[in-house]
Amino acid sequence: EKNITLDRAARIELSCRLDNKYSHLKSLQVTWKRGNETIRHMNKTENSWSIQLRILDNSNLGGYSCTLKGEEISAMFHLQGKNYFVPKIEGKEKPIVSYEGDTAVMICKSFGYTPIAWTWYMTNGSEQIAINDSLLADKYVINRLSANVTHLKILKLTKEDDGVYWCEAAFELGKSKGKLKLRVLSLMVPLKPFLAIVAEVVILVTIVFVYEMYSKKKEKSAEDEKEFDQVEQL
């Protein structure tokens, strides 16, 4: 049993060779299969059987086996695509934060492997919806700056744009996705601390004003009482 990992489309040859300890067996017949589907072998020597494969995409991956007819002897090959060409997201894993009315830019990069194509998705509940910037040109702009870098620009942000976005890179032997989060804040959010300070100042000024009015009123009452006493004495 053998695992074979591929990172791109390729031509490969799988070969089974019968060990010398089975050389006494006569009328050897070997069957090649991909899963349950029988494949005809291409090359045969005295104790060796081979098949040649053209791996174009992930539909050609999977298990291949050769089995010696009439004997409990077989070999298994597992063809798989590399799983470390997932597009990496530029920057930290923290959400991208922007404000209503602004523009947000999200970036995806693929390191080491060049995608055939990029696709951007937005999340609507549990469903992922592909973003078509040609139909919604006033809302989305998708730029492929290079073969390995893609940008999604979202214009005129609203609270509805808040959520999770995905960039998907298509490779010869499969697809992989990167995840980004966008938080859209109301313009009132940065104003809240300022408004709180203004409110505190207004309250403080009001208290001082009321206190001064009260003090003046008290002083006037005291003067009136004093004047009354003087008149009474006279």
Coordinates of N, CA and C in Angstrom, one line a residue:
E1 N 0.8 -1.2 0.0 CA 0.0 0.0 0.0 C 0.9 1.2 0.0
K2 N 0.6 2.2 -0.9 CA 1.5 3.3 -1.1 C 0.6 4.6 -1.3
N3 N 1.0 5.7 -0.6 CA 0.4 7.0 -0.8 C 1.2 7.8 -1.8
I4 N 0.6 8.4 -2.8 CA 1.2 9.3 -3.8 C 0.6 10.6 -3.7
T5 N 1.4 11.7 -3.5 CA 0.8 13.0 -3.4 C 1.3 13.9 -4.5
L6 N 0.3 14.5 -5.2 CA 0.6 15.4 -6.4 C 0.3 16.8 -6.1
D7 N 1.0 17.7 -6.7 CA 0.7 19.1 -6.5 C 0.2 19.8 -7.8
R8 N 0.2 19.1 -8.9 CA -0.2 19.6 -10.1 C -0.5 18.5 -11.1
A9 N -1.1 18.8 -12.2 CA -1.4 17.8 -13.3 C -0.1 17.2 -13.7
A10 N -0.2 15.9 -14.0 CA 1.0 15.1 -14.4 C 0.7 13.8 -15.0
R11 N 1.6 13.2 -15.7 CA 1.6 11.9 -16.2 C 2.3 11.0 -15.2
I12 N 1.7 9.9 -14.8 CA 2.4 9.0 -13.8 C 2.2 7.6 -14.3
E13 N 3.1 6.7 -13.8 CA 3.0 5.3 -14.1 C 3.0 4.5 -12.8
L14 N 2.0 3.7 -12.6 CA 1.9 2.8 -11.5 C 2.3 1.4 -11.9
S15 N 3.2 0.8 -11.1 CA 3.7 -0.5 -11.4 C 3.6 -1.5 -10.3
C16 N 3.2 -2.7 -10.5 CA 3.2 -3.8 -9.6 C 4.2 -4.9 -10.0
R17 N 5.1 -5.3 -9.1 CA 6.0 -6.3 -9.4 C 5.9 -7.5 -8.4
L18 N 5.8 -8.7 -9.0 CA 5.6 -9.9 -8.1 C 6.9 -10.3 -7.5
D19 N 6.9 -10.5 -6.2 CA 8.1 -10.9 -5.5 C 8.6 -12.2 -5.9
N20 N 9.9 -12.4 -5.9 CA 10.5 -13.6 -6.4 C 10.0 -14.9 -5.6
K21 N 9.6 -14.8 -4.4 CA 9.1 -15.9 -3.7 C 7.8 -16.5 -4.3
Y22 N 7.2 -15.7 -5.2 CA 6.0 -16.3 -5.9 C 6.3 -16.7 -7.3
S23 N 7.6 -16.9 -7.6 CA 8.0 -17.2 -9.0 C 7.5 -18.6 -9.4
H24 N 7.1 -19.4 -8.4 CA 6.6 -20.8 -8.8 C 5.2 -20.8 -9.3
L25 N 4.5 -19.6 -9.2 CA 3.1 -19.6 -9.7 C 3.1 -19.5 -11.2
K26 N 2.2 -20.2 -11.8 CA 2.1 -20.2 -13.2 C 0.8 -19.5 -13.7
S27 N 0.7 -19.1 -14.9 CA -0.4 -18.5 -15.6 C -0.9 -17.3 -14.7
L28 N 0.0 -16.4 -14.6 CA -0.2 -15.2 -13.8 C -1.2 -14.2 -14.5
Q29 N -2.2 -13.8 -13.8 CA -3.1 -12.8 -14.4 C -3.4 -11.7 -13.3
V30 N -3.1 -10.5 -13.8 CA -3.3 -9.3 -12.8 C -4.4 -8.4 -13.4
T31 N -5.2 -8.0 -12.4 CA -6.3 -7.0 -12.8 C -6.0 -5.7 -12.1
W32 N -6.1 -4.6 -12.9 CA -6.0 -3.3 -12.3 C -7.4 -2.7 -12.2
K33 N -7.6 -1.9 -11.1 CA -8.9 -1.3 -10.8 C -8.7 0.1 -10.3
R34 N -9.6 1.0 -10.6 CA -9.7 2.3 -10.0 C -11.0 2.2 -9.2
G35 N -11.0 2.1 -7.9 CA -12.2 1.8 -7.1 C -12.7 0.4 -7.5
N36 N -13.9 0.4 -8.1 CA -14.5 -0.9 -8.6 C -14.4 -1.0 -10.1
E37 N -13.9 0.0 -10.7 CA -13.8 0.0 -12.2 C -12.5 -0.7 -12.7
T38 N -12.6 -1.7 -13.5 CA -11.5 -2.4 -14.1 C -10.7 -1.5 -15.1
I39 N -9.4 -1.5 -15.0 CA -8.6 -0.7 -15.9 C -7.6 -1.7 -16.6
R40 N -7.5 -1.5 -17.9 CA -6.6 -2.4 -18.7 C -5.1 -1.9 -18.5
H41 N -4.2 -2.9 -18.1 CA -2.8 -2.4 -17.9 C -2.1 -2.3 -19.3
M42 N -1.2 -1.4 -19.3 CA -0.6 -1.0 -20.6 C 0.7 -1.7 -20.9
N43 N 1.5 -1.9 -19.8 CA 2.8 -2.6 -20.0 C 2.9 -3.8 -19.1
K44 N 3.6 -4.8 -19.7 CA 3.7 -6.1 -18.9 C 5.1 -6.7 -19.2
T45 N 5.8 -7.1 -18.2 CA 7.0 -7.9 -18.3 C 6.7 -9.2 -17.7
E46 N 7.8 -9.9 -17.4 CA 7.6 -11.3 -16.9 C 6.9 -11.3 -15.6
N47 N 7.3 -10.5 -14.6 CA 6.6 -10.4 -13.3 C 6.2 -9.0 -12.9
S48 N 5.9 -8.2 -13.9 CA 5.6 -6.8 -13.6 C 4.5 -6.3 -14.5
W49 N 3.5 -5.5 -13.9 CA 2.4 -5.0 -14.7 C 2.2 -3.5 -14.3
S50 N 2.1 -2.7 -15.4 CA 2.0 -1.2 -15.2 C 0.9 -0.6 -15.9
I51 N 0.4 0.5 -15.4 CA -0.6 1.4 -16.0 C 0.0 2.8 -16.1
Q52 N -0.4 3.5 -17.1 CA 0.0 4.9 -17.2 C -1.2 5.8 -17.1
L53 N -1.1 6.8 -16.3 CA -2.3 7.7 -16.0 C -1.9 9.1 -16.3
R54 N -2.9 9.8 -16.8 CA -2.8 11.3 -17.0 C -3.7 12.0 -16.0
I55 N -3.1 12.5 -14.9 CA -3.9 13.1 -13.9 C -4.1 14.6 -14.2
L56 N -5.4 15.0 -14.6 CA -5.7 16.3 -15.1 C -6.3 17.1 -14.0
D57 N -7.2 16.5 -13.2 CA -7.9 17.2 -12.1 C -8.2 16.2 -11.0
N58 N -8.9 16.7 -10.0 CA -9.2 15.8 -8.8 C -10.1 14.7 -9.1
S59 N -10.7 14.6 -10.2 CA -11.6 13.5 -10.6 C -10.7 12.3 -10.9
N60 N -9.5 12.5 -11.2 CA -8.6 11.3 -11.5 C -7.9 10.8 -10.2
L61 N -8.1 11.5 -9.1 CA -7.5 11.0 -7.9 C -8.3 9.9 -7.2
G62 N -7.7 9.3 -6.3 CA -8.4 8.2 -5.6 C -7.5 6.9 -5.4
G63 N -8.2 5.8 -5.2 CA -7.5 4.5 -5.0 C -7.4 3.7 -6.3
Y64 N -6.2 3.2 -6.6 CA -5.9 2.3 -7.7 C -5.3 1.0 -7.1
S65 N -5.7 -0.1 -7.6 CA -5.2 -1.4 -7.1 C -4.9 -2.4 -8.2
C66 N -3.9 -3.2 -7.9 CA -3.6 -4.4 -8.8 C -3.7 -5.6 -8.0
T67 N -4.4 -6.6 -8.6 CA -4.7 -7.9 -7.8 C -4.3 -9.1 -8.7
L68 N -3.6 -10.0 -8.1 CA -3.3 -11.3 -8.7 C -4.4 -12.2 -8.7
K69 N -4.9 -12.6 -9.8 CA -6.1 -13.5 -9.9 C -5.8 -14.8 -9.3
G70 N -6.8 -15.3 -8.5 CA -6.7 -16.6 -7.8 C -5.8 -16.6 -6.6
E71 N -5.2 -15.5 -6.2 CA -4.4 -15.4 -5.0 C -4.8 -14.2 -4.2
E72 N -4.5 -14.3 -2.9 CA -4.8 -13.2 -2.0 C -3.6 -12.2 -2.0
I73 N -3.3 -11.8 -3.2 CA -2.1 -10.9 -3.3 C -2.6 -9.6 -4.1
S74 N -2.4 -8.4 -3.5 CA -2.8 -7.2 -4.2 C -1.9 -6.0 -3.7
A75 N -1.9 -5.0 -4.4 CA -1.2 -3.8 -4.0 C -2.2 -2.6 -4.2
M76 N -2.0 -1.6 -3.4 CA -2.9 -0.4 -3.4 C -2.2 0.9 -3.5
F77 N -2.6 1.8 -4.4 CA -2.0 3.1 -4.5 C -3.1 4.1 -4.2
H78 N -2.8 5.1 -3.4 CA -3.7 6.2 -3.1 C -3.1 7.5 -3.6
L79 N -3.8 8.0 -4.7 CA -3.4 9.3 -5.3 C -4.2 10.4 -4.6
Q80 N -3.5 11.4 -4.2 CA -4.1 12.5 -3.5 C -3.4 13.8 -3.9
G81 N -4.2 14.9 -3.8 CA -3.6 16.3 -4.1 C -3.0 16.8 -2.8
K82 N -2.0 17.7 -3.0 CA -1.4 18.3 -1.8 C -2.4 19.3 -1.2
N83 N -2.4 19.3 0.2 CA -3.4 20.1 0.9 C -2.8 21.3 1.5
Y84 N -1.5 21.7 1.1 CA -0.9 22.9 1.7 C -0.8 24.0 0.8
F85 N -1.6 23.9 -0.3 CA -1.6 25.1 -1.2 C -2.9 26.0 -1.0
V86 N -3.4 25.8 0.2 CA -4.6 26.7 0.6 C -4.2 28.1 0.6
P87 N -5.0 29.0 0.0 CA -4.6 30.4 -0.1 C -4.6 31.0 1.3
K88 N -3.5 31.7 1.6 CA -3.3 32.3 2.9 C -3.8 33.7 2.9
I89 N -4.4 34.1 4.0 CA -5.0 35.4 4.1 C -3.9 36.4 4.6
E90 N -3.8 37.5 3.9 CA -2.8 38.5 4.3 C -3.3 39.3 5.5
G91 N -2.4 39.5 6.5 CA -2.7 40.2 7.7 C -3.2 39.2 8.8
K92 N -3.7 39.8 9.9 CA -4.1 39.1 11.0 C -5.5 38.5 10.8
E93 N -5.8 37.6 11.8 CA -7.1 36.9 11.7 C -8.2 37.8 12.3
K94 N -7.9 38.9 12.8 CA -8.9 39.8 13.3 C -9.8 40.3 12.2
P95 N -11.0 40.6 12.5 CA -12.0 41.1 11.5 C -11.5 42.5 11.0
I96 N -11.9 42.7 9.7 CA -11.6 44.0 9.1 C -12.8 44.9 9.5
V97 N -12.4 46.1 10.1 CA -13.4 47.0 10.7 C -13.5 48.3 9.8
S98 N -14.7 48.6 9.4 CA -14.9 49.9 8.7 C -16.2 50.5 9.1
Y99 N -16.6 51.6 8.5 CA -17.8 52.4 8.9 C -18.7 52.5 7.7
E100 N -20.0 52.7 8.1 CA -21.0 52.9 7.1 C -20.7 54.0 6.1
G101 N -20.9 53.8 4.8 CA -20.5 54.8 3.8 C -19.1 54.7 3.3
D102 N -18.2 54.0 4.0 CA -16.8 53.9 3.6 C -16.7 52.7 2.6
T103 N -15.4 52.5 2.2 CA -15.0 51.4 1.3 C -14.1 50.4 2.1
A104 N -14.4 49.1 1.9 CA -13.6 48.1 2.5 C -12.8 47.3 1.4
V105 N -11.6 46.9 1.7 CA -10.8 46.1 0.7 C -10.3 44.9 1.5
M106 N -10.6 43.7 0.9 CA -10.1 42.4 1.4 C -9.2 41.8 0.4
I107 N -8.2 41.1 0.9 CA -7.1 40.6 0.1 C -6.9 39.1 0.4
C108 N -6.7 38.3 -0.7 CA -6.3 36.9 -0.5 C -5.1 36.7 -1.4
K109 N -4.2 35.9 -0.8 CA -2.9 35.5 -1.5 C -2.7 34.0 -1.5
S110 N -2.2 33.5 -2.5 CA -1.8 32.0 -2.6 C -0.3 32.0 -2.7
F111 N 0.3 31.3 -1.7 CA 1.8 31.3 -1.7 C 2.3 29.9 -2.2
G112 N 3.2 30.0 -3.2 CA 3.8 28.7 -3.6 C 3.1 28.1 -4.8
Y113 N 1.8 28.3 -5.0 CA 1.1 27.7 -6.1 C 0.2 28.7 -6.7
T114 N 0.1 28.7 -8.0 CA -0.7 29.7 -8.8 C -2.0 29.1 -9.1
P115 N -3.1 29.8 -8.7 CA -4.5 29.3 -9.0 C -4.8 29.6 -10.4
I116 N -5.7 28.7 -10.9 CA -6.2 28.9 -12.3 C -7.2 30.1 -12.3
A117 N -8.0 30.2 -11.2 CA -9.0 31.2 -11.1 C -9.3 31.5 -9.6
W118 N -9.8 32.7 -9.4 CA -10.3 33.1 -8.0 C -11.8 33.4 -8.1
T119 N -12.5 33.0 -7.0 CA -13.9 33.4 -6.8 C -14.1 33.9 -5.4
W120 N -14.9 35.0 -5.3 CA -15.3 35.5 -4.0 C -16.7 35.2 -3.7
Y121 N -17.0 34.9 -2.4 CA -18.3 34.5 -1.9 C -18.6 35.4 -0.7
M122 N -19.9 35.7 -0.6 CA -20.4 36.3 0.7 C -21.4 35.3 1.3
T123 N -21.5 35.3 2.7 CA -22.3 34.4 3.4 C -23.6 35.0 3.7
N124 N -24.7 34.2 3.3 CA -26.1 34.6 3.6 C -26.7 33.5 4.4
G125 N -26.7 33.6 5.7 CA -27.1 32.5 6.6 C -26.1 31.4 6.5
S126 N -26.6 30.2 6.1 CA -25.7 29.1 5.9 C -25.3 28.9 4.5
E127 N -25.7 29.8 3.6 CA -25.4 29.7 2.2 C -24.3 30.6 1.7
Q128 N -23.5 30.2 0.8 CA -22.4 31.0 0.3 C -22.8 31.4 -1.2
I129 N -22.9 32.7 -1.4 CA -23.3 33.3 -2.7 C -22.1 33.9 -3.4
A130 N -21.9 33.5 -4.6 CA -20.8 34.0 -5.4 C -21.0 35.5 -5.7
I131 N -20.0 36.3 -5.6 CA -20.1 37.7 -5.9 C -19.8 38.0 -7.4
N132 N -20.7 38.6 -8.1 CA -20.5 38.9 -9.5 C -20.4 40.4 -9.6
D133 N -19.1 40.8 -9.8 CA -18.9 42.3 -9.8 C -19.3 42.9 -11.1
S134 N -19.5 42.2 -12.2 CA -19.9 42.8 -13.4 C -21.4 43.1 -13.4
L135 N -22.2 42.4 -12.6 CA -23.6 42.7 -12.4 C -23.8 43.8 -11.4
L136 N -22.9 43.8 -10.4 CA -23.1 44.8 -9.3 C -21.8 45.7 -9.3
A137 N -21.6 46.4 -10.4 CA -20.4 47.2 -10.5 C -20.3 48.4 -9.6
D138 N -21.5 48.9 -9.2 CA -21.6 50.0 -8.3 C -21.4 49.6 -6.8
K139 N -21.3 48.3 -6.5 CA -21.1 47.8 -5.2 C -19.8 47.0 -5.0
Y140 N -19.4 46.2 -5.9 CA -18.2 45.3 -5.8 C -17.3 45.5 -6.9
V141 N -16.0 45.5 -6.6 CA -14.9 45.5 -7.6 C -13.9 44.5 -7.2
I142 N -13.7 43.5 -8.2 CA -12.7 42.4 -8.0 C -11.5 42.6 -8.9
N143 N -10.4 42.7 -8.3 CA -9.1 42.9 -9.1 C -8.2 41.8 -8.8
R144 N -7.6 41.2 -9.9 CA -6.6 40.2 -9.7 C -5.3 40.9 -10.0
L145 N -4.6 41.4 -9.0 CA -3.4 42.2 -9.2 C -2.3 41.4 -9.8
S146 N -2.2 40.1 -9.4 CA -1.3 39.1 -10.1 C -2.0 37.8 -10.0
A147 N -1.3 36.8 -10.6 CA -1.8 35.4 -10.6 C -2.1 34.9 -9.2
N148 N -1.4 35.4 -8.2 CA -1.4 34.8 -6.8 C -2.2 35.7 -5.9
V149 N -2.6 36.9 -6.3 CA -3.3 37.9 -5.4 C -4.6 38.4 -6.0
T150 N -5.6 38.4 -5.2 CA -6.9 38.9 -5.6 C -7.4 39.9 -4.5
H151 N -8.1 41.0 -5.0 CA -8.7 42.0 -4.1 C -10.2 42.0 -4.3
L152 N -10.9 42.2 -3.2 CA -12.4 42.4 -3.2 C -12.6 43.8 -2.6
K153 N -13.1 44.7 -3.4 CA -13.4 46.1 -2.8 C -15.0 46.2 -2.7
I154 N -15.5 46.6 -1.6 CA -16.9 46.7 -1.3 C -17.1 48.2 -1.1
L155 N -18.0 48.8 -2.0 CA -18.2 50.2 -2.0 C -19.5 50.6 -1.1
K156 N -19.5 51.8 -0.6 CA -20.7 52.3 0.1 C -21.2 51.3 1.1
L157 N -20.4 51.1 2.1 CA -20.8 50.0 3.1 C -22.0 50.4 3.8
T158 N -22.8 49.3 4.1 CA -24.0 49.4 4.9 C -23.9 48.3 6.0
K159 N -24.8 48.3 6.9 CA -24.9 47.3 8.0 C -25.1 45.9 7.4
E160 N -25.8 45.8 6.2 CA -26.0 44.5 5.5 C -24.7 43.9 5.0
D161 N -23.7 44.7 4.8 CA -22.4 44.2 4.3 C -21.6 43.5 5.4
D162 N -22.0 43.7 6.7 CA -21.4 43.0 7.8 C -21.5 41.5 7.7
G163 N -20.4 40.8 7.9 CA -20.5 39.3 7.9 C -19.2 38.7 7.4
V164 N -19.3 37.4 7.0 CA -18.2 36.5 6.6 C -18.1 36.5 5.1
Y165 N -16.8 36.6 4.6 CA -16.6 36.5 3.2 C -15.5 35.4 2.9
W166 N -15.6 34.8 1.7 CA -14.6 33.7 1.4 C -14.0 34.0 0.0
C167 N -12.7 33.7 -0.1 CA -12.1 33.7 -1.4 C -11.7 32.3 -1.7
E168 N -12.0 31.8 -2.9 CA -11.8 30.4 -3.3 C -10.8 30.4 -4.5
A169 N -9.7 29.7 -4.3 CA -8.7 29.5 -5.4 C -8.9 28.1 -6.0
A170 N -9.0 28.1 -7.3 CA -9.1 26.9 -8.1 C -7.8 26.5 -8.6
F171 N -7.4 25.2 -8.3 CA -6.1 24.7 -8.8 C -6.4 23.5 -9.7
E172 N -5.4 23.0 -10.3 CA -5.6 21.9 -11.2 C -6.1 20.6 -10.5
L173 N -5.7 20.5 -9.3 CA -6.1 19.3 -8.5 C -7.0 19.6 -7.3
G174 N -7.8 20.6 -7.5 CA -8.8 20.9 -6.4 C -8.9 22.4 -6.1
K175 N -9.7 22.7 -5.1 CA -10.0 24.0 -4.7 C -9.8 24.2 -3.2
S176 N -9.5 25.4 -2.8 CA -9.3 25.7 -1.4 C -9.8 27.1 -1.1
K177 N -10.2 27.4 0.1 CA -10.8 28.7 0.5 C -10.1 29.4 1.6
G178 N -10.2 30.7 1.6 CA -9.8 31.5 2.7 C -10.9 32.3 3.3
K179 N -10.9 32.5 4.6 CA -12.1 33.1 5.3 C -11.7 34.5 5.8
L180 N -12.6 35.5 5.6 CA -12.4 36.8 6.1 C -13.7 37.3 6.8
K181 N -13.5 38.2 7.8 CA -14.7 38.7 8.5 C -14.7 40.3 8.3
L182 N -15.8 40.8 8.0 CA -16.0 42.3 7.9 C -17.0 42.8 8.9
R183 N -16.6 43.8 9.7 CA -17.5 44.4 10.6 C -17.7 45.9 10.2
V184 N -19.0 46.2 10.0 CA -19.4 47.5 9.6 C -20.0 48.2 10.7
L185 N -19.4 49.3 11.2 CA -19.9 50.1 12.4 C -20.7 51.3 11.9
S186 N -21.6 51.7 12.8 CA -22.3 52.9 12.5 C -21.4 54.1 12.8
L187 N -21.7 55.3 12.2 CA -20.9 56.5 12.4 C -21.1 57.0 13.8
M188 N -22.1 56.6 14.5 CA -22.4 57.0 15.9 C -21.4 56.4 16.8
V189 N -20.8 55.2 16.4 CA -19.9 54.5 17.4 C -18.7 55.4 17.8
P190 N -17.9 56.0 16.8 CA -16.8 56.9 17.3 C -17.3 58.1 17.9
L191 N -18.5 58.6 17.7 CA -19.0 59.8 18.3 C -19.5 59.6 19.7
K192 N -19.8 58.4 20.1 CA -20.3 58.1 21.4 C -19.4 58.7 22.6
P193 N -18.1 58.4 22.5 CA -17.3 59.0 23.6 C -17.3 60.5 23.6
F194 N -17.3 61.1 22.4 CA -17.4 62.6 22.3 C -18.7 63.1 22.9
L195 N -19.8 62.4 22.5 CA -21.1 62.9 23.0 C -21.2 62.7 24.5
A196 N -20.6 61.6 25.0 CA -20.6 61.4 26.5 C -19.9 62.5 27.2
I197 N -18.7 63.0 26.6 CA -18.0 64.1 27.2 C -18.8 65.4 27.2
V198 N -19.4 65.6 26.0 CA -20.3 66.8 25.8 C -21.4 66.8 26.8
A199 N -22.0 65.6 27.0 CA -23.1 65.5 28.0 C -22.6 65.8 29.4
E200 N -21.4 65.3 29.7 CA -20.9 65.6 31.1 C -20.6 67.1 31.3
V201 N -20.1 67.7 30.2 CA -19.8 69.1 30.3 C -21.1 69.9 30.5
V202 N -22.1 69.6 29.7 CA -23.4 70.3 29.8 C -24.0 70.1 31.2
I203 N -23.9 68.9 31.7 CA -24.4 68.7 33.1 C -23.7 69.5 34.1
L204 N -22.3 69.5 34.0 CA -21.5 70.3 34.9 C -21.8 71.8 34.8
V205 N -21.9 72.3 33.6 CA -22.2 73.7 33.4 C -23.6 74.1 34.0
T206 N -24.5 73.2 33.8 CA -25.9 73.4 34.3 C -25.9 73.5 35.8
I207 N -25.1 72.6 36.4 CA -25.0 72.5 37.9 C -24.4 73.8 38.4
V208 N -23.3 74.3 37.7 CA -22.6 75.5 38.1 C -23.5 76.7 38.0
F209 N -24.3 76.7 36.8 CA -25.2 77.8 36.6 C -26.3 77.9 37.6
V210 N -26.9 76.7 37.9 CA -28.0 76.6 39.0 C -27.4 77.0 40.3
Y211 N -26.2 76.6 40.6 CA -25.6 76.9 41.9 C -25.4 78.4 42.0
E212 N -24.9 79.1 41.0 CA -24.6 80.5 41.0 C -26.0 81.3 41.1
M213 N -27.0 80.8 40.4 CA -28.3 81.4 40.5 C -28.8 81.4 41.9
Y214 N -28.7 80.2 42.5 CA -29.1 79.9 43.9 C -28.3 80.8 44.8
S215 N -27.0 81.0 44.6 CA -26.2 81.8 45.5 C -26.6 83.3 45.4
K216 N -26.8 83.7 44.2 CA -27.2 85.1 44.0 C -28.6 85.4 44.6
K217 N -29.5 84.4 44.4 CA -30.8 84.6 45.0 C -30.7 84.6 46.6
K218 N -29.8 83.8 47.1 CA -29.7 83.8 48.6 C -29.1 85.1 49.1
E219 N -28.1 85.6 48.3 CA -27.4 86.9 48.7 C -28.5 88.0 48.6
K220 N -29.3 88.0 47.6 CA -30.3 89.0 47.5 C -31.3 89.0 48.6
S221 N -31.7 87.7 49.0 CA -32.6 87.6 50.1 C -32.0 88.1 51.4
A222 N -30.7 87.9 51.6 CA -30.0 88.3 52.8 C -30.0 89.9 52.8
E223 N -29.8 90.5 51.6 CA -29.7 91.9 51.6 C -31.1 92.5 51.8
D224 N -32.2 91.9 51.3 CA -33.5 92.3 51.5 C -33.9 92.3 53.0
E225 N -33.5 91.2 53.7 CA -33.7 91.1 55.1 C -33.0 92.1 55.9
K226 N -31.8 92.4 55.5 CA -31.0 93.4 56.2 C -31.6 94.8 56.1
E227 N -32.1 95.1 54.8 CA -32.7 96.4 54.5 C -34.0 96.5 55.3
F228 N -34.8 95.4 55.5 CA -36.0 95.4 56.2 C -35.7 95.7 57.7
D229 N -34.7 95.1 58.2 CA -34.3 95.3 59.6 C -33.9 96.8 59.9
Q230 N -33.2 97.4 58.9 CA -32.8 98.8 59.1 C -34.1 99.7 59.1
V231 N -35.0 99.4 58.2 CA -36.3 100.2 58.1 C -37.0 100.0 59.4
E232 N -37.1 98.8 60.0 CA -37.8 98.5 61.2 C -37.2 99.3 62.3
Q233 N -35.9 99.4 62.4 CA -35.2 100.1 63.4 C -35.5 101.6 63.4
L234 N -35.6 102.1 62.1 CA -35.9 103.5 62.0 C -37.3 103.8 62.4

